[in-house]
mmCIF file of C-alpha atoms in Angstrom:
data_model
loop_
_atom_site.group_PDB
_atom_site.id
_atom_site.type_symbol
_atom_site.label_atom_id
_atom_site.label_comp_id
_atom_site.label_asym_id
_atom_site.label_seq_id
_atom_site.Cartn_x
_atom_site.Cartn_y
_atom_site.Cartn_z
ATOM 1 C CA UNK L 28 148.425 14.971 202.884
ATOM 2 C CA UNK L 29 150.689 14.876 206.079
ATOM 3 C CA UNK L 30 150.192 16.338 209.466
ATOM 4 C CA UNK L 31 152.751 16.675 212.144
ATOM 5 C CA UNK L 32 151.871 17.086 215.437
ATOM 6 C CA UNK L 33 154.855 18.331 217.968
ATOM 7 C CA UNK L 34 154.930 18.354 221.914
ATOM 8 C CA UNK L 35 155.369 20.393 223.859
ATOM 9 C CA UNK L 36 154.566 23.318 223.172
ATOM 10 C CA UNK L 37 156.611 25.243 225.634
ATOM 11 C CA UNK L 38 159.719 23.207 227.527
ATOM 12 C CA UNK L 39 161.426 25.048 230.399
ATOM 13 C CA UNK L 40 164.860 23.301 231.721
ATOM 14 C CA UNK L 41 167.593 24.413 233.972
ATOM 15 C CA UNK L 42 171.110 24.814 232.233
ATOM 16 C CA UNK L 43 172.587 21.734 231.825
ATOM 17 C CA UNK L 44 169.719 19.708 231.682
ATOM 18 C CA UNK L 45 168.247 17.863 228.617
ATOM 19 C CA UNK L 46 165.297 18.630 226.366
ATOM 20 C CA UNK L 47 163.189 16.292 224.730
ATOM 21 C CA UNK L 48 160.991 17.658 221.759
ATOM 22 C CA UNK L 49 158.595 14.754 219.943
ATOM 23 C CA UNK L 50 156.974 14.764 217.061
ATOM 24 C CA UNK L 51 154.071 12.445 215.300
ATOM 25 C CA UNK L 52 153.541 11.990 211.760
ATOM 26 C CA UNK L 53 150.370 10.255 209.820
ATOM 27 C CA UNK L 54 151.670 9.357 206.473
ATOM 28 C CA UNK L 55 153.350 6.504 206.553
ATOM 29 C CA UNK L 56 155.267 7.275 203.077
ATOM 30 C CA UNK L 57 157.355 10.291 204.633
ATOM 31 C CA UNK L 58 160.930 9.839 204.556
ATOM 32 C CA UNK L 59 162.902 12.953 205.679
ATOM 33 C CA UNK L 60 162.825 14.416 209.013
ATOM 34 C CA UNK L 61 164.201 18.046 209.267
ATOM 35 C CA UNK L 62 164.210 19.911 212.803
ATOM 36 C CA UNK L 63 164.691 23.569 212.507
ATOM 37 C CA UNK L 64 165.451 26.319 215.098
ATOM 38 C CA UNK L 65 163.991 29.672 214.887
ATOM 39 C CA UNK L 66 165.341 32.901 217.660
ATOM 40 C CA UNK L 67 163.699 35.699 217.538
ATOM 41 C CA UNK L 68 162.974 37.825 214.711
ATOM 42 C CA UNK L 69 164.700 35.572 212.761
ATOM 43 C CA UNK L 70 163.698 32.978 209.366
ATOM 44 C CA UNK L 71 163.882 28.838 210.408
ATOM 45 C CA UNK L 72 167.676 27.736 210.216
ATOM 46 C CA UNK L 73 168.313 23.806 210.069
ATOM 47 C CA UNK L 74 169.831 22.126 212.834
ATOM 48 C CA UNK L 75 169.595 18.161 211.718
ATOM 49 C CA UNK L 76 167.643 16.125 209.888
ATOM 50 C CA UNK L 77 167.190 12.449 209.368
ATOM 51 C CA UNK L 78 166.069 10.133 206.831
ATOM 52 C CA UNK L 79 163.514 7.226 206.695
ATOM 53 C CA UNK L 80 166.411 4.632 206.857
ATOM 54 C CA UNK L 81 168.234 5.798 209.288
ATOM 55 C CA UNK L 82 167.065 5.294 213.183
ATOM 56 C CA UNK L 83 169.425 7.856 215.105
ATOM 57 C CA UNK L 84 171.535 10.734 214.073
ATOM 58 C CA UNK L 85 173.599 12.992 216.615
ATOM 59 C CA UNK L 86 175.685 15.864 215.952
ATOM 60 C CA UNK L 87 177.574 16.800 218.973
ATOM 61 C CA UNK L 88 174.953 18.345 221.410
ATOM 62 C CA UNK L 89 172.141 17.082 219.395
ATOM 63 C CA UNK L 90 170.609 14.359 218.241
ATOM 64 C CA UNK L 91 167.349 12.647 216.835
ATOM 65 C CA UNK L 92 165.578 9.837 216.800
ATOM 66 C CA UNK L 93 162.881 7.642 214.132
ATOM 67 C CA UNK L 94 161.039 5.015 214.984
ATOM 68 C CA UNK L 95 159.226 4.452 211.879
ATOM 69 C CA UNK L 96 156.661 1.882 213.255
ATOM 70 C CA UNK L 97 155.058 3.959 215.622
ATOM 71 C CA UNK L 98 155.157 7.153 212.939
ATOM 72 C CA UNK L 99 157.397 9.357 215.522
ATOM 73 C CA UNK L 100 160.757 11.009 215.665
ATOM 74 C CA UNK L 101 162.231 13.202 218.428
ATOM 75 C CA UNK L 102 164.844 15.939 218.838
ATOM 76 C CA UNK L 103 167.381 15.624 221.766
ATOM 77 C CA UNK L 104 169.394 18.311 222.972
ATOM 78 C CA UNK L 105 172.000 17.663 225.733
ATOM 79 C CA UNK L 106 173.958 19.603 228.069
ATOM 80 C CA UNK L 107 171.494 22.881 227.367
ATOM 81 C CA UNK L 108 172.954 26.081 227.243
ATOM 82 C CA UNK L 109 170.985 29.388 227.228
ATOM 83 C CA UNK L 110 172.186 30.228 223.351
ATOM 84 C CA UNK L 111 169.858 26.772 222.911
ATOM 85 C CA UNK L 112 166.402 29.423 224.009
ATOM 86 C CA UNK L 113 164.893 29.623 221.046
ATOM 87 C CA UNK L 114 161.113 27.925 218.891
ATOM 88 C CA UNK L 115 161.912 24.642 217.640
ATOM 89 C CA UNK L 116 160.123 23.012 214.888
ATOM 90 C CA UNK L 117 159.810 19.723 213.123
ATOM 91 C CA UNK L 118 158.573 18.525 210.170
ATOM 92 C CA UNK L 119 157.929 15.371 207.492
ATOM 93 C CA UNK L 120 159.007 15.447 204.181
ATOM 94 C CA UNK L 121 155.690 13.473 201.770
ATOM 95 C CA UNK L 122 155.511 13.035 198.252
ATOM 96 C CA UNK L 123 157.849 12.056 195.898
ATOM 97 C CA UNK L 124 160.551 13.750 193.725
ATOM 98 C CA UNK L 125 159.492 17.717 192.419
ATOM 99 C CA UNK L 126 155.647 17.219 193.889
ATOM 100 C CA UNK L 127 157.388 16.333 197.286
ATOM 101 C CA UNK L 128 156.308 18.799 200.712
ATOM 102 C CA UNK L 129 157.299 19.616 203.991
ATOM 103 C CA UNK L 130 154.456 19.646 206.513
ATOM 104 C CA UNK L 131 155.480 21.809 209.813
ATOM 105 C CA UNK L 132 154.556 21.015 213.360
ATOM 106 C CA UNK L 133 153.737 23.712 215.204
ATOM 107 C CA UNK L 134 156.772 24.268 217.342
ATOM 108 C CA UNK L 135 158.243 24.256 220.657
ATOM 109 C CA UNK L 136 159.497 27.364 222.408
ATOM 110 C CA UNK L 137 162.415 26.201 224.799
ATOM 111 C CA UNK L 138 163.652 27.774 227.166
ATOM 112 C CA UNK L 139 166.973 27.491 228.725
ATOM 113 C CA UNK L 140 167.395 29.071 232.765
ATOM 114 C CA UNK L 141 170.118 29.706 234.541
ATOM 115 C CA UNK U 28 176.602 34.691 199.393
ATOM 116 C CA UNK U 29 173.543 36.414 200.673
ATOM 117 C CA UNK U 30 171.381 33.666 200.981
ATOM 118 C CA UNK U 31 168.017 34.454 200.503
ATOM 119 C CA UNK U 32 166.884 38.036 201.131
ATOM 120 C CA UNK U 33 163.734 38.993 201.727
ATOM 121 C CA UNK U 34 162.036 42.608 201.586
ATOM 122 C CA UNK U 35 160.762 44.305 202.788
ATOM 123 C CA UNK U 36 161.115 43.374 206.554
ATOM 124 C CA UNK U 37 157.953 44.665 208.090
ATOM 125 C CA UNK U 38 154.784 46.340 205.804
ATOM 126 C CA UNK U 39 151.594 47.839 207.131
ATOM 127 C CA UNK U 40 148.732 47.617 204.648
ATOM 128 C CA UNK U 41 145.381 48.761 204.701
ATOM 129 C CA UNK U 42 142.624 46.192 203.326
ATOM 130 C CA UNK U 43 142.295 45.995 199.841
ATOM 131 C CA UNK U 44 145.629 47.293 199.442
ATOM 132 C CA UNK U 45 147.922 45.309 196.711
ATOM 133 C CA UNK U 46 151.459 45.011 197.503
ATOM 134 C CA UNK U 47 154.749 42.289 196.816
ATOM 135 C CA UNK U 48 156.756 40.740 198.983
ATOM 136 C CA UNK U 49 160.299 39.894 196.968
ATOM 137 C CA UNK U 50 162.485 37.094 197.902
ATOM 138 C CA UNK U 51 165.768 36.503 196.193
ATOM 139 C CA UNK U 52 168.187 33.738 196.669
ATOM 140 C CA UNK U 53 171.648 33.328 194.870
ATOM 141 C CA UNK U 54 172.426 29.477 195.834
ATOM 142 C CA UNK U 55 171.187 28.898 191.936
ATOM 143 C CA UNK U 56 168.404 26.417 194.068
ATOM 144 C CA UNK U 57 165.844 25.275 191.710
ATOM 145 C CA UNK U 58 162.665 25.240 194.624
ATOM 146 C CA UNK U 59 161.658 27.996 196.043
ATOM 147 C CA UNK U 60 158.345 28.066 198.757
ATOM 148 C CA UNK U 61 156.557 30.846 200.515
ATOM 149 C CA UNK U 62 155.289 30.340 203.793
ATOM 150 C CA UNK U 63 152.949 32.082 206.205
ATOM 151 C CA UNK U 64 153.791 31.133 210.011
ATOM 152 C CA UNK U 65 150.995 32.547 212.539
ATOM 153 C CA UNK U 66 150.834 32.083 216.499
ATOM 154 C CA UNK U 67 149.893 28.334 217.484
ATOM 155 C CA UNK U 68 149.673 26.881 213.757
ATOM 156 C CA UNK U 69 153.574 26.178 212.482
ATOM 157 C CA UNK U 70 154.547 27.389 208.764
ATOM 158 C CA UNK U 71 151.943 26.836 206.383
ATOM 159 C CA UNK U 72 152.801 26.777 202.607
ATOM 160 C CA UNK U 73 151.766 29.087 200.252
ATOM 161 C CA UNK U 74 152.893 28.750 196.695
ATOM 162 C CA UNK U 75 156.454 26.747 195.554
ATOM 163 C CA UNK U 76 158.025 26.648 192.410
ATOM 164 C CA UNK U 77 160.460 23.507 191.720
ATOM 165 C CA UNK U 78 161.965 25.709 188.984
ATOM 166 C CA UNK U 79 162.045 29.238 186.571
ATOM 167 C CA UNK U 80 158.358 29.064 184.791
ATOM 168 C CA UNK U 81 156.991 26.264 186.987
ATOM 169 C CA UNK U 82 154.464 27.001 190.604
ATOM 170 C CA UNK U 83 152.226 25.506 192.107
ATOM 171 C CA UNK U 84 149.773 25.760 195.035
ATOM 172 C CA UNK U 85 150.712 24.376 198.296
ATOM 173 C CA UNK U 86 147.974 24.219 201.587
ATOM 174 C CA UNK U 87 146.469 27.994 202.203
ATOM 175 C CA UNK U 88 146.969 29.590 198.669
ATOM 176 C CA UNK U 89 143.510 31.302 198.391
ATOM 177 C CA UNK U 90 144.529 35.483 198.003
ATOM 178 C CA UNK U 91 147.676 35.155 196.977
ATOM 179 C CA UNK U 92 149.699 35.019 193.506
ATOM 180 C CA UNK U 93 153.658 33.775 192.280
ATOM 181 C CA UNK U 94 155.428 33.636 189.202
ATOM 182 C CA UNK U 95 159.148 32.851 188.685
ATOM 183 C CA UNK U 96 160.433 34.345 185.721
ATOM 184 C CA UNK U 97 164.449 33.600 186.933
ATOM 185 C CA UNK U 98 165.796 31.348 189.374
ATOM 186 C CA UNK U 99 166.700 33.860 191.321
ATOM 187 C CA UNK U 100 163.948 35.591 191.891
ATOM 188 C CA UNK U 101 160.277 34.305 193.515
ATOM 189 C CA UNK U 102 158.055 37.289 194.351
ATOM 190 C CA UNK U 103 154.548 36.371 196.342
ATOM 191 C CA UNK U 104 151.645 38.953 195.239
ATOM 192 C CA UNK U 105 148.653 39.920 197.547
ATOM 193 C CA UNK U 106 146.197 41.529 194.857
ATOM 194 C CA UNK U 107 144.011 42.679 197.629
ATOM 195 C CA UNK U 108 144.883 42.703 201.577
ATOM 196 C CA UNK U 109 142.738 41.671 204.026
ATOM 197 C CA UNK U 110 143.357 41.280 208.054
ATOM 198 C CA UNK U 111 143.559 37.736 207.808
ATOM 199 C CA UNK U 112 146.661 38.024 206.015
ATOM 200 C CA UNK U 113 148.160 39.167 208.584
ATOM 201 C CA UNK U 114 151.340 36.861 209.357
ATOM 202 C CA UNK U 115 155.100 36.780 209.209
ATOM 203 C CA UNK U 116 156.039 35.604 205.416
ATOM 204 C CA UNK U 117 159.248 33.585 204.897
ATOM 205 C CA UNK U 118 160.341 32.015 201.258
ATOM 206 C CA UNK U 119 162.646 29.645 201.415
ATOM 207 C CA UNK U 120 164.999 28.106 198.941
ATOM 208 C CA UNK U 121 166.201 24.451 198.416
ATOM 209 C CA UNK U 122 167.687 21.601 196.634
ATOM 210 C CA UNK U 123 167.447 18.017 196.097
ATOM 211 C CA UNK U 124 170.964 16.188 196.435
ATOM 212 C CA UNK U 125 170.023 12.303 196.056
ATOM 213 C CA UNK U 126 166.744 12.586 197.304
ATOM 214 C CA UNK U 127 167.929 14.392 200.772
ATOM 215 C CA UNK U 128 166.706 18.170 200.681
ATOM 216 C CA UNK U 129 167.974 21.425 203.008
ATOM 217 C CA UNK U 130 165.832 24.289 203.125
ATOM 218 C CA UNK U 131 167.260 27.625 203.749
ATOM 219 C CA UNK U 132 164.912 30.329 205.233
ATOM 220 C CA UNK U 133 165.051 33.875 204.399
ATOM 221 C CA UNK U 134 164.662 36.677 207.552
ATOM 222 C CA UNK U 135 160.855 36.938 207.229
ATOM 223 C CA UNK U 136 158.328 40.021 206.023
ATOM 224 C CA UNK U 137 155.989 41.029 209.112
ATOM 225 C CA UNK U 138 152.578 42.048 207.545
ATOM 226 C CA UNK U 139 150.346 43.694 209.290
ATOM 227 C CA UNK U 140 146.746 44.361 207.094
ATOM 228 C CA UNK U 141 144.728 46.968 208.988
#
């Protein structure tokens, strides 16, 4: 199987900073890359995702990163706002076709101060 | 469209207690997954189903049961609670679209097995 391992576990940053959340993966085979965002009392809602050929992706404010040598991938968020508080999480996609799995990391809580 | 609904939102069970949680999605997505996500440990995966008749076991299924009879409809069965069930359950939903997958999240069941 696949394990994910994600750091930090909590990130603190002043408005308008940046956050960096990274993530490691061990199975070499994984080729999608999903980063979800989960406030409070609420289910995991996708925010980007990348695929195993692909080294960057950005959608305005964020963006993320694969380097598929060294196994990681990161989430970038610039310009933080406090509507960006909120438990992060990233995950690896391993397997093929219907027997395919997402493997979680076990999340970032970031917060965003004033 | 609703998405995928999940109910009920919060249940307090005593142990040994039987009870299901139903999740319901109308995006006519063939997978379907139930998660458990606990403090410290990510979302771990319970059962999925990559279509009506068709489940399987995913990483912590011991104590729990699924069928899908419909599409629509993948309901997660506890036959008999015990405190370490105690979690916050979220089924998800999801298609493959050339080999790239999104993953929507329902709102989450809070369980709480006394």
């Amino acid at each position: 199987g696949e394990n994910v391992e994600q750091h930090p576990s909590t990130l603190s940053v002043q408005e308008g900073d940046s956050a960096v959340i990274k993530c490691t993966y061990s199975d070499s085979a994984s080729n999608y890359f999903p980063w979800y965002k989960q406030e409070l009392g609420k289910g995991p809602q996708l925010i980007i995702d990348i695929r195993s050929n692909v080294g960057e992706k950005k959608d305005q404010r964020i963006a993320v990163t694969l380097n598929k040598t060294a196994k990681h991938f990161s989430l970038h968020i610039t310009e933080t706002q406090p509507e960006d508080s909120a438990v992060y999480f990233c995950a690896a996609r391993w397997g093929s076709g219907t027997a395919s799995k997402l493997t979680f990391g076990t999340g970032t809580r970031l917060q965003v101060t004033l | 469209n609703a998405g995928v609904t999940q109910t009920p939102k919060f249940q307090v069970l005593k142990t040994g207690q039987s009870m299901t949680l139903q999740c319901a999605q109308d995006m006519n997505h063939e997978y379907m997954s139930w998660y458990r996500q606990d403090p410290g440990m990510g979302l771990r995966l319970i059962h999925y189903s990559v279509g009506a008749g068709i489940t399987d076991q995913g990483e912590v299924p011991n104590g729990y049961n699924v069928s899908r009879s419909t599409t629509e409809d993948f309901p997660l069965r506890l036959l008999s609670a015990a405190p370490s069930q105690t979690s916050v359950y979220f089924c998800a939903s999801s298609y493959l679209n050339g080999g790239q997958e999104t993953q929507y999240f329902g709102p989450g069941t809070r369980l709480l097995v006394l």
